[in-house]
PDB file of C-alpha atoms and ligand atoms in Angstrom:
ATOM      1  CA  MET A   1      -0.230  -0.188   0.842  1.00 89.00           C
ATOM      2  CA  PRO A   2       1.225   3.150  -0.802  1.00 95.00           C
ATOM      3  CA  LEU A   3       1.373   6.645   1.396  1.00 98.00           C
ATOM      4  CA  GLN A   4      -2.227   7.807   0.282  1.00 98.00           C
ATOM      5  CA  LEU A   5      -5.184  10.467   2.134  1.00 98.00           C
ATOM      6  CA  GLY A   6      -8.277   8.606   3.328  1.00 98.00           C
ATOM      7  CA  LYS A   7     -11.283   9.658   1.691  1.00 98.00           C
ATOM      8  CA  ARG A   8     -12.585  12.129   4.415  1.00 98.00           C
ATOM      9  CA  ALA A   9      -9.627  13.882   3.725  1.00 98.00           C
ATOM     10  CA  ILE A  10      -9.850  14.297   0.103  1.00 98.00           C
ATOM     11  CA  ALA A  11     -13.371  15.521   0.510  1.00 98.00           C
ATOM     12  CA  ALA A  12     -12.135  17.877   2.670  1.00 98.00           C
ATOM     13  CA  GLY A  13      -9.271  19.392   0.105  1.00 98.00           C
ATOM     14  CA  TYR A  14      -5.978  17.985   1.277  1.00 98.00           C
ATOM     15  CA  ARG A  15      -3.148  17.462  -1.198  1.00 98.00           C
ATOM     16  CA  LEU A  16      -0.237  14.795   0.167  1.00 98.00           C
ATOM     17  CA  THR A  17       3.245  15.236  -1.132  1.00 98.00           C
ATOM     18  CA  ALA A  18       5.083  12.068   0.046  1.00 98.00           C
ATOM     19  CA  PHE A  19       9.072  11.214  -0.011  1.00 98.00           C
ATOM     20  CA  ASP A  20      10.921   7.750  -0.183  1.00 98.00           C
ATOM     21  CA  SER A  21      13.614   9.897   1.871  1.00 98.00           C
ATOM     22  CA  ILE A  22      13.748  12.564   3.816  1.00 98.00           C
ATOM     23  CA  GLY A  23      15.617  15.290   6.093  1.00 97.00           C
ATOM     24  CA  SER A  24      12.210  16.309   8.074  1.00 98.00           C
ATOM     25  CA  THR A  25       9.433  16.754   6.663  1.00 98.00           C
ATOM     26  CA  ASN A  26       8.752  20.563   8.772  1.00 98.00           C
ATOM     27  CA  ALA A  27      11.656  21.741   7.267  1.00 98.00           C
ATOM     28  CA  GLU A  28      10.417  20.545   3.946  1.00 98.00           C
ATOM     29  CA  ALA A  29       6.556  21.920   4.950  1.00 98.00           C
ATOM     30  CA  LEU A  30       7.946  25.784   5.783  1.00 98.00           C
ATOM     31  CA  THR A  31      10.256  25.504   2.976  1.00 98.00           C
ATOM     32  CA  ARG A  32       7.212  24.920   0.138  1.00 97.00           C
ATOM     33  CA  ALA A  33       5.426  27.760   2.655  1.00 97.00           C
ATOM     34  CA  ARG A  34       8.068  30.178   1.771  1.00 97.00           C
ATOM     35  CA  ASP A  35       7.645  29.937  -2.538  1.00 96.00           C
ATOM     36  CA  GLY A  36       4.311  30.373  -1.685  1.00 95.00           C
ATOM     37  CA  GLU A  37       2.717  27.156  -0.636  1.00 97.00           C
ATOM     38  CA  ALA A  38      -0.629  28.271   0.709  1.00 96.00           C
ATOM     39  CA  GLY A  39      -1.558  23.886   1.585  1.00 95.00           C
ATOM     40  CA  PRO A  40      -3.337  22.010   3.307  1.00 98.00           C
ATOM     41  CA  ILE A  41      -1.213  19.914   1.890  1.00 98.00           C
ATOM     42  CA  TRP A  42       0.913  16.629   3.710  1.00 99.00           C
ATOM     43  CA  PHE A  43       4.517  15.827   3.445  1.00 98.00           C
ATOM     44  CA  VAL A  44       4.576  12.815   4.544  1.00 98.00           C
ATOM     45  CA  THR A  45       7.532   9.919   4.813  1.00 98.00           C
ATOM     46  CA  THR A  46       8.318   6.774   6.123  1.00 98.00           C
ATOM     47  CA  GLU A  47      12.110   7.931   6.802  1.00 97.00           C
ATOM     48  CA  GLN A  48      13.682  10.787   7.841  1.00 98.00           C
ATOM     49  CA  THR A  49      16.786  11.123   8.608  1.00 97.00           C
ATOM     50  CA  ALA A  50      17.543  14.813   9.804  1.00 97.00           C
ATOM     51  CA  GLY A  51      13.401  14.958  12.184  1.00 97.00           C
ATOM     52  CA  ARG A  52      13.587  17.171  14.578  1.00 97.00           C
ATOM     53  CA  GLY A  53      11.256  17.669  17.908  1.00 95.00           C
ATOM     54  CA  ARG A  54      10.797  19.762  20.638  1.00 93.00           C
ATOM     55  CA  ARG A  55      13.374  21.761  22.441  1.00 89.00           C
ATOM     56  CA  HIS A  56      15.580  21.229  19.848  1.00 90.00           C
ATOM     57  CA  ARG A  57      16.182  17.801  20.925  1.00 91.00           C
ATOM     58  CA  PRO A  58      16.516  15.414  16.911  1.00 94.00           C
ATOM     59  CA  TRP A  59      14.176  13.488  16.138  1.00 95.00           C
ATOM     60  CA  ILE A  60      14.663  10.527  14.012  1.00 85.00           C
ATOM     61  CA  ALA A  61      12.774   8.166  12.439  1.00 89.00           C
ATOM     62  CA  PRO A  62      14.046   5.337  11.020  1.00 95.00           C
ATOM     63  CA  ARG A  63      12.355   3.076   7.806  1.00 97.00           C
ATOM     64  CA  GLY A  64       9.773   2.099   8.927  1.00 97.00           C
ATOM     65  CA  ASN A  65       8.341   4.409  11.330  1.00 98.00           C
ATOM     66  CA  LEU A  66       6.079   7.261   9.844  1.00 98.00           C
ATOM     67  CA  ALA A  67       7.235  11.597   9.541  1.00 98.00           C
ATOM     68  CA  SER A  68       3.991  12.639   8.754  1.00 98.00           C
ATOM     69  CA  SER A  69       3.822  17.182   8.881  1.00 98.00           C
ATOM     70  CA  ILE A  70       0.790  18.740   8.145  1.00 98.00           C
ATOM     71  CA  LEU A  71       1.434  22.241   6.319  1.00 98.00           C
ATOM     72  CA  GLU A  72      -2.299  25.002   6.868  1.00 98.00           C
ATOM     73  CA  VAL A  73      -2.187  28.961   6.412  1.00 97.00           C
ATOM     74  CA  VAL A  74      -4.134  31.088   8.091  1.00 98.00           C
ATOM     75  CA  ASP A  75      -5.852  34.003   9.134  1.00 97.00           C
ATOM     76  CA  VAL A  76      -5.205  34.024  13.926  1.00 97.00           C
ATOM     77  CA  ALA A  77      -2.659  34.842  16.209  1.00 96.00           C
ATOM     78  CA  PRO A  78       0.699  32.403  16.568  1.00 96.00           C
ATOM     79  CA  SER A  79      -0.540  31.775  20.169  1.00 96.00           C
ATOM     80  CA  VAL A  80      -4.194  30.514  18.604  1.00 97.00           C
ATOM     81  CA  ALA A  81      -2.356  28.508  15.940  1.00 98.00           C
ATOM     82  CA  ALA A  82      -0.233  27.089  18.858  1.00 97.00           C
ATOM     83  CA  THR A  83      -3.537  25.142  20.239  1.00 98.00           C
ATOM     84  CA  LEU A  84      -4.129  22.685  17.137  1.00 98.00           C
ATOM     85  CA  GLY A  85      -1.738  21.036  18.818  1.00 98.00           C
ATOM     86  CA  PHE A  86      -4.048  19.988  20.807  1.00 98.00           C
ATOM     87  CA  ALA A  87      -6.360  19.020  17.522  1.00 98.00           C
ATOM     88  CA  ALA A  88      -3.259  17.214  16.578  1.00 98.00           C
ATOM     89  CA  GLY A  89      -2.889  13.969  19.346  1.00 98.00           C
ATOM     90  CA  LEU A  90      -6.773  14.018  19.311  1.00 98.00           C
ATOM     91  CA  ALA A  91      -6.773  13.151  15.525  1.00 98.00           C
ATOM     92  CA  LEU A  92      -3.185  10.785  15.632  1.00 98.00           C
ATOM     93  CA  GLU A  93      -5.096   9.211  19.045  1.00 98.00           C
ATOM     94  CA  ALA A  94      -8.712   8.777  17.303  1.00 98.00           C
ATOM     95  CA  ALA A  95      -7.027   6.710  13.892  1.00 98.00           C
ATOM     96  CA  LEU A  96      -4.629   4.539  16.509  1.00 98.00           C
ATOM     97  CA  TRP A  97      -8.485   3.495  18.369  1.00 96.00           C
ATOM     98  CA  ARG A  98      -9.461   2.704  15.216  1.00 95.00           C
ATOM     99  CA  LEU A  99      -6.843   0.434  13.447  1.00 94.00           C
ATOM    100  CA  SER A 100      -6.759  -0.969  16.816  1.00 93.00           C
ATOM    101  CA  ALA A 101     -10.081  -1.864  17.023  1.00 89.00           C
ATOM    102  CA  GLU A 102     -10.027  -4.083  14.560  1.00 83.00           C
ATOM    103  CA  ALA A 103      -6.727  -5.746  15.433  1.00 83.00           C
ATOM    104  CA  ILE A 104      -8.140  -6.121  19.760  1.00 84.00           C
ATOM    105  CA  ALA A 105     -11.402  -7.933  18.125  1.00 80.00           C
ATOM    106  CA  ARG A 106      -8.642 -10.235  16.230  1.00 81.00           C
ATOM    107  CA  SER A 107      -6.756 -10.870  19.308  1.00 78.00           C
ATOM    108  CA  ALA A 108      -8.063 -10.946  22.051  1.00 73.00           C
ATOM    109  CA  GLY A 109      -5.187 -10.645  24.709  1.00 79.00           C
ATOM    110  CA  LEU A 110      -4.360  -7.280  23.344  1.00 83.00           C
ATOM    111  CA  ASP A 111      -3.372  -4.563  25.582  1.00 82.00           C
ATOM    112  CA  LEU A 112      -3.480  -1.030  24.014  1.00 90.00           C
ATOM    113  CA  ASN A 113      -4.221   1.513  26.317  1.00 93.00           C
ATOM    114  CA  TYR A 114      -3.173   5.476  24.624  1.00 97.00           C
ATOM    115  CA  ARG A 115      -3.689   9.130  26.321  1.00 97.00           C
ATOM    116  CA  LEU A 116      -2.379  12.480  25.598  1.00 98.00           C
ATOM    117  CA  LYS A 117       0.768  13.773  27.608  1.00 98.00           C
ATOM    118  CA  TRP A 118       0.732  17.869  27.312  1.00 97.00           C
ATOM    119  CA  PRO A 119       1.019  19.356  25.435  1.00 95.00           C
ATOM    120  CA  ASN A 120       0.965  17.021  22.827  1.00 93.00           C
ATOM    121  CA  ASP A 121       2.079  13.315  22.868  1.00 97.00           C
ATOM    122  CA  VAL A 122       0.383  10.701  22.759  1.00 98.00           C
ATOM    123  CA  LEU A 123       1.231   7.669  24.519  1.00 98.00           C
ATOM    124  CA  ALA A 124       0.816   4.363  24.466  1.00 97.00           C
ATOM    125  CA  GLY A 125       0.673   3.369  28.869  1.00 94.00           C
ATOM    126  CA  SER A 126       3.296   5.995  30.010  1.00 93.00           C
ATOM    127  CA  ARG A 127       5.378   5.096  26.653  1.00 96.00           C
ATOM    128  CA  LYS A 128       6.039   7.725  24.189  1.00 97.00           C
ATOM    129  CA  LEU A 129       4.718   6.181  21.234  1.00 98.00           C
ATOM    130  CA  ALA A 130       4.489   9.705  19.310  1.00 98.00           C
ATOM    131  CA  GLY A 131       5.379  13.131  19.147  1.00 97.00           C
ATOM    132  CA  ILE A 132       4.350  16.970  17.471  1.00 98.00           C
ATOM    133  CA  LEU A 133       6.246  19.823  16.926  1.00 98.00           C
ATOM    134  CA  LEU A 134       4.630  22.865  16.286  1.00 98.00           C
ATOM    135  CA  GLU A 135       7.180  25.342  13.732  1.00 98.00           C
ATOM    136  CA  ALA A 136       5.326  28.810  12.320  1.00 98.00           C
ATOM    137  CA  GLU A 137       6.470  31.497  10.472  1.00 97.00           C
ATOM    138  CA  THR A 138       4.458  34.182   8.764  1.00 96.00           C
ATOM    139  CA  GLY A 139       4.561  33.531   4.838  1.00 90.00           C
ATOM    140  CA  PRO A 140       5.070  35.758   1.248  1.00 88.00           C
ATOM    141  CA  ASP A 141       1.134  36.559   1.442  1.00 92.00           C
ATOM    142  CA  GLY A 142       1.626  37.687   5.467  1.00 94.00           C
ATOM    143  CA  ARG A 143      -0.751  35.427   6.490  1.00 96.00           C
ATOM    144  CA  LEU A 144       0.783  32.615   8.947  1.00 98.00           C
ATOM    145  CA  ALA A 145       2.106  29.050   7.852  1.00 98.00           C
ATOM    146  CA  VAL A 146       1.171  26.515  10.343  1.00 98.00           C
ATOM    147  CA  VAL A 147       3.035  23.562  10.411  1.00 98.00           C
ATOM    148  CA  VAL A 148       2.093  20.318  12.470  1.00 98.00           C
ATOM    149  CA  GLY A 149       4.571  17.807  12.680  1.00 98.00           C
ATOM    150  CA  ILE A 150       3.820  14.544  13.489  1.00 98.00           C
ATOM    151  CA  GLY A 151       6.298  11.728  14.405  1.00 98.00           C
ATOM    152  CA  THR A 152       5.440   7.534  15.180  1.00 98.00           C
ATOM    153  CA  ASN A 153       7.086   4.860  16.141  1.00 98.00           C
ATOM    154  CA  ILE A 154       5.727   1.858  13.935  1.00 98.00           C
ATOM    155  CA  ILE A 155       8.338  -0.561  13.891  1.00 98.00           C
ATOM    156  CA  ALA A 156      11.225   1.030  16.616  1.00 97.00           C
ATOM    157  CA  ALA A 157      11.131   3.810  19.440  1.00 97.00           C
ATOM    158  CA  PRO A 158      14.455   5.354  20.002  1.00 93.00           C
ATOM    159  CA  GLU A 159      16.608   4.440  22.743  1.00 90.00           C
ATOM    160  CA  GLY A 160      18.151   6.855  24.925  1.00 86.00           C
ATOM    161  CA  THR A 161      16.060   9.202  25.438  1.00 87.00           C
ATOM    162  CA  PRO A 162      15.269  11.176  28.732  1.00 84.00           C
ATOM    163  CA  TYR A 163      11.892   9.583  28.826  1.00 88.00           C
ATOM    164  CA  PRO A 164      10.473   5.572  27.888  1.00 94.00           C
ATOM    165  CA  THR A 165       9.611   5.010  24.700  1.00 96.00           C
ATOM    166  CA  THR A 166       7.664   2.945  22.669  1.00 97.00           C
ATOM    167  CA  CYS A 167       6.429   1.496  19.000  1.00 97.00           C
ATOM    168  CA  LEU A 168       3.310   0.117  17.373  1.00 97.00           C
ATOM    169  CA  LYS A 169       5.193  -2.795  17.226  1.00 96.00           C
ATOM    170  CA  THR A 170       6.377  -3.840  20.583  1.00 96.00           C
ATOM    171  CA  LEU A 171       2.664  -2.935  21.343  1.00 95.00           C
ATOM    172  CA  GLY A 172       1.634  -6.180  19.498  1.00 93.00           C
ATOM    173  CA  LEU A 173       0.403  -3.542  16.907  1.00 94.00           C
ATOM    174  CA  ASP A 174       0.917  -5.330  13.631  1.00 93.00           C
ATOM    175  CA  VAL A 175      -0.028  -1.748  11.496  1.00 95.00           C
ATOM    176  CA  SER A 176       1.606  -0.168   8.414  1.00 97.00           C
ATOM    177  CA  ALA A 177       2.664   3.435   8.452  1.00 98.00           C
ATOM    178  CA  GLU A 178       1.388   3.701   5.157  1.00 98.00           C
ATOM    179  CA  GLU A 179      -2.565   2.984   7.209  1.00 97.00           C
ATOM    180  CA  LEU A 180      -1.479   4.371   9.986  1.00 98.00           C
ATOM    181  CA  PHE A 181      -1.251   7.656   7.830  1.00 98.00           C
ATOM    182  CA  CYS A 182      -4.326   6.859   5.905  1.00 98.00           C
ATOM    183  CA  ALA A 183      -6.082   6.670   8.923  1.00 98.00           C
ATOM    184  CA  LEU A 184      -4.560  10.351  10.713  1.00 98.00           C
ATOM    185  CA  SER A 185      -5.310  11.820   7.265  1.00 98.00           C
ATOM    186  CA  ASP A 186      -9.134  11.497   7.756  1.00 98.00           C
ATOM    187  CA  CYS A 187      -9.324  11.908  12.111  1.00 98.00           C
ATOM    188  CA  TRP A 188      -7.267  15.319  11.160  1.00 98.00           C
ATOM    189  CA  ALA A 189      -9.591  16.294   8.480  1.00 98.00           C
ATOM    190  CA  ASP A 190     -11.925  15.624  11.618  1.00 98.00           C
ATOM    191  CA  TYR A 191     -10.526  18.102  14.048  1.00 98.00           C
ATOM    192  CA  ARG A 192      -9.129  20.606  11.865  1.00 98.00           C
ATOM    193  CA  GLY A 193     -12.671  20.675  11.378  1.00 98.00           C
ATOM    194  CA  ILE A 194     -13.387  21.121  14.973  1.00 98.00           C
ATOM    195  CA  TRP A 195     -10.554  23.658  15.613  1.00 98.00           C
ATOM    196  CA  ASP A 196     -12.297  25.884  13.035  1.00 98.00           C
ATOM    197  CA  ASN A 197      -9.252  28.503  13.216  1.00 97.00           C
ATOM    198  CA  GLY A 198      -9.528  28.287  17.375  1.00 98.00           C
ATOM    199  CA  ARG A 199     -13.668  28.878  17.486  1.00 98.00           C
ATOM    200  CA  GLY A 200     -13.886  25.463  18.242  1.00 98.00           C
ATOM    201  CA  PHE A 201     -10.759  24.752  20.601  1.00 98.00           C
ATOM    202  CA  GLY A 202     -13.149  24.903  23.503  1.00 98.00           C
ATOM    203  CA  GLU A 203     -14.394  21.698  22.427  1.00 98.00           C
ATOM    204  CA  ILE A 204     -10.984  20.559  21.987  1.00 98.00           C
ATOM    205  CA  ARG A 205      -9.832  21.154  24.809  1.00 98.00           C
ATOM    206  CA  GLU A 206     -12.883  19.510  26.690  1.00 98.00           C
ATOM    207  CA  LYS A 207     -11.772  16.168  24.068  1.00 98.00           C
ATOM    208  CA  TRP A 208      -7.798  16.674  25.113  1.00 98.00           C
ATOM    209  CA  LEU A 209      -9.265  16.675  28.813  1.00 98.00           C
ATOM    210  CA  LEU A 210     -10.996  12.993  28.373  1.00 98.00           C
ATOM    211  CA  ARG A 211      -8.002  11.716  27.807  1.00 98.00           C
ATOM    212  CA  ALA A 212      -5.334  13.086  29.319  1.00 98.00           C
ATOM    213  CA  ALA A 213      -2.435  10.944  31.110  1.00 97.00           C
ATOM    214  CA  GLY A 214      -1.709  12.632  35.150  1.00 96.00           C
ATOM    215  CA  LEU A 215      -5.174  14.810  35.458  1.00 97.00           C
ATOM    216  CA  GLY A 216      -4.866  15.462  39.177  1.00 97.00           C
ATOM    217  CA  GLU A 217      -2.515  13.654  39.606  1.00 97.00           C
ATOM    218  CA  PRO A 218       1.629  15.647  40.700  1.00 97.00           C
ATOM    219  CA  VAL A 219       3.120  17.025  38.057  1.00 97.00           C
ATOM    220  CA  SER A 220       6.603  18.664  38.135  1.00 96.00           C
ATOM    221  CA  ILE A 221       7.234  20.787  34.677  1.00 95.00           C
ATOM    222  CA  GLN A 222      10.509  22.115  33.902  1.00 91.00           C
ATOM    223  CA  SER A 223      12.375  24.838  31.535  1.00 86.00           C
ATOM    224  CA  GLY A 224      15.310  25.628  30.986  1.00 83.00           C
ATOM    225  CA  THR A 225      16.196  25.612  34.465  1.00 86.00           C
ATOM    226  CA  SER A 226      13.694  26.079  36.444  1.00 90.00           C
ATOM    227  CA  SER A 227      10.953  23.943  37.544  1.00 93.00           C
ATOM    228  CA  VAL A 228       7.303  23.709  39.328  1.00 96.00           C
ATOM    229  CA  GLU A 229       5.988  21.358  41.077  1.00 96.00           C
ATOM    230  CA  GLY A 230       2.266  19.882  42.353  1.00 97.00           C
ATOM    231  CA  ILE A 231      -0.320  19.049  40.717  1.00 98.00           C
ATOM    232  CA  PHE A 232      -2.064  19.224  37.368  1.00 98.00           C
ATOM    233  CA  ASP A 233      -5.025  20.512  37.040  1.00 98.00           C
ATOM    234  CA  THR A 234      -6.319  21.208  34.629  1.00 98.00           C
ATOM    235  CA  ILE A 235      -5.529  23.070  31.135  1.00 98.00           C
ATOM    236  CA  ASP A 236      -6.935  26.619  30.283  1.00 98.00           C
ATOM    237  CA  GLU A 237      -8.102  28.001  27.145  1.00 96.00           C
ATOM    238  CA  ALA A 238      -4.952  29.069  25.556  1.00 96.00           C
ATOM    239  CA  GLY A 239      -4.143  25.803  26.478  1.00 97.00           C
ATOM    240  CA  CYS A 240      -1.342  26.299  29.065  1.00 97.00           C
ATOM    241  CA  LEU A 241      -1.335  23.738  31.915  1.00 98.00           C
ATOM    242  CA  ILE A 242      -2.276  25.058  35.034  1.00 98.00           C
ATOM    243  CA  VAL A 243      -0.344  23.538  38.189  1.00 98.00           C
ATOM    244  CA  ARG A 244      -1.900  23.961  41.808  1.00 98.00           C
ATOM    245  CA  THR A 245       1.016  24.631  44.114  1.00 97.00           C
ATOM    246  CA  PRO A 246       1.612  23.063  47.282  1.00 96.00           C
ATOM    247  CA  ASP A 247       0.749  27.147  48.232  1.00 96.00           C
ATOM    248  CA  GLY A 248      -2.311  27.117  46.792  1.00 94.00           C
ATOM    249  CA  LYS A 249      -2.012  29.089  43.504  1.00 96.00           C
ATOM    250  CA  ARG A 250      -3.046  28.434  39.807  1.00 97.00           C
ATOM    251  CA  VAL A 251       0.532  28.238  37.894  1.00 96.00           C
ATOM    252  CA  PRO A 252       0.030  28.729  34.489  1.00 96.00           C
ATOM    253  CA  ILE A 253       3.267  26.736  32.194  1.00 96.00           C
ATOM    254  CA  SER A 254       3.054  27.651  28.694  1.00 94.00           C
ATOM    255  CA  ALA A 255       6.224  25.857  27.187  1.00 93.00           C
ATOM    256  CA  GLY A 256       8.291  22.891  29.517  1.00 92.00           C
ATOM    257  CA  ASP A 257       8.810  18.764  29.773  1.00 91.00           C
ATOM    258  CA  VAL A 258       6.212  17.320  31.660  1.00 94.00           C
ATOM    259  CA  TYR A 259       7.354  14.913  34.509  1.00 93.00           C
ATOM    260  CA  PHE A 260       4.622  12.403  36.629  1.00 92.00           C
ATOM    261  CA  LYS A 261       6.065  12.094  39.554  1.00 83.00           C
ATOM    262  CA  SER A 262       3.188   9.400  40.372  1.00 69.00           C
ATOM    263  CA  THR A 263       4.377   6.679  38.723  1.00 54.00           C
ATOM    264  CA  ALA A 264       8.519   6.026  38.392  1.00 41.00           C
ATOM    265  CA  SER A 265       8.813   5.449  34.318  1.00 39.00           C
ATOM    266  CA  ALA A 266       6.424   8.434  33.003  1.00 42.00           C
ATOM    267  CA  GLY A 267       9.055  10.694  32.128  1.00 47.00           C
ATOM    268  CA  ALA A 268       9.148  14.037  30.164  1.00 47.00           C
ATOM    269  CA  ALA A 269       8.251  14.542  26.395  1.00 46.00           C
TER     270      ALA A 269
HETATM  271  C1  BTN B   1       8.459  15.747  19.836  1.00 50.36           C
HETATM  272  O1  BTN B   1       9.552  16.250  20.185  1.00 50.36           O
HETATM  273  O2  BTN B   1       7.768  15.323  20.937  1.00 50.36           O
HETATM  274  C2  BTN B   1       8.350  15.880  18.577  1.00 50.36           C
HETATM  275  C3  BTN B   1       8.115  15.385  17.558  1.00 50.36           C
HETATM  276  C4  BTN B   1       8.244  15.787  16.197  1.00 50.36           C
HETATM  277  C5  BTN B   1       9.001  15.046  15.011  1.00 50.36           C
HETATM  278  C6  BTN B   1       7.998  15.240  13.655  1.00 50.36           C
HETATM  279  S1  BTN B   1       8.155  13.551  12.086  1.00 50.36           S
HETATM  280  C7  BTN B   1       7.362  14.490  11.137  1.00 50.36           C
HETATM  281  C8  BTN B   1       8.216  16.314  11.663  1.00 50.36           C
HETATM  282  N1  BTN B   1       9.568  16.761  10.881  1.00 50.36           N
HETATM  283  C9  BTN B   1      10.251  16.216  11.920  1.00 50.36           C
HETATM  284  O3  BTN B   1      11.424  16.918  10.973  1.00 50.36           O
HETATM  285  N2  BTN B   1       9.741  17.057  12.766  1.00 50.36           N
HETATM  286  C10 BTN B   1       7.570  16.288  13.509  1.00 50.36           C
END
């Protein structure tokens, strides 16, 4: 099966450029945006050699993993565009459940539990299965070009990371990058529609909170050299994580690595 869009993605007007191998699908999407590409268009590969992750970490996808970036050109402020990351996490989780449901029906012993981790990772159990990187810049027409890069571990998970990782193969799910991408493109069209240029973030937020890992539990958030500890209370209407600190304050966090303190294995992402 080649890399191809799902039916709902095609109906919603999405296009696809697939690569056998490329450095970074996010970098490619931003280059195309600078050249006037107005999207919406996916850039996808099953081998990424110079991928980038959050906080300037590398994200390499060996052959068989899925590296996908969607370019959307929008008329919203960068802070509103940033909330697309929550829609992306929901879309990927929905695609994973769609494919997992068939596998679970075939094999009763399969135990899969996907969760969303702030700001926009997808976990399987307490292990990182996928990461999402948003990058944005003003395009030649003055509009905001937003690239949502989604990296999913299909056949291999990175080792030596500061957090535990896994991949679909290790979980016992026999799904290819091509199958996952087809489902993801449909689910993205659904959640992009709900997001509705930020007007639907309230609904996205509610859905995200229902799927959130660690809600109501002790967390430590580290950003640079500073760290905040307390209870993960909620996310606010801007997507900030709200921590209830021991002195009763509710502190909004806009960026950082979250460590769950109740489970030793769930680290930063
Ligand atoms: C993270 O660090 O958790 C985010 C990882 C994002 C990786 C994806 S793979 C597709 C896209 N292209 C990139 O270079 N990065 C993103």
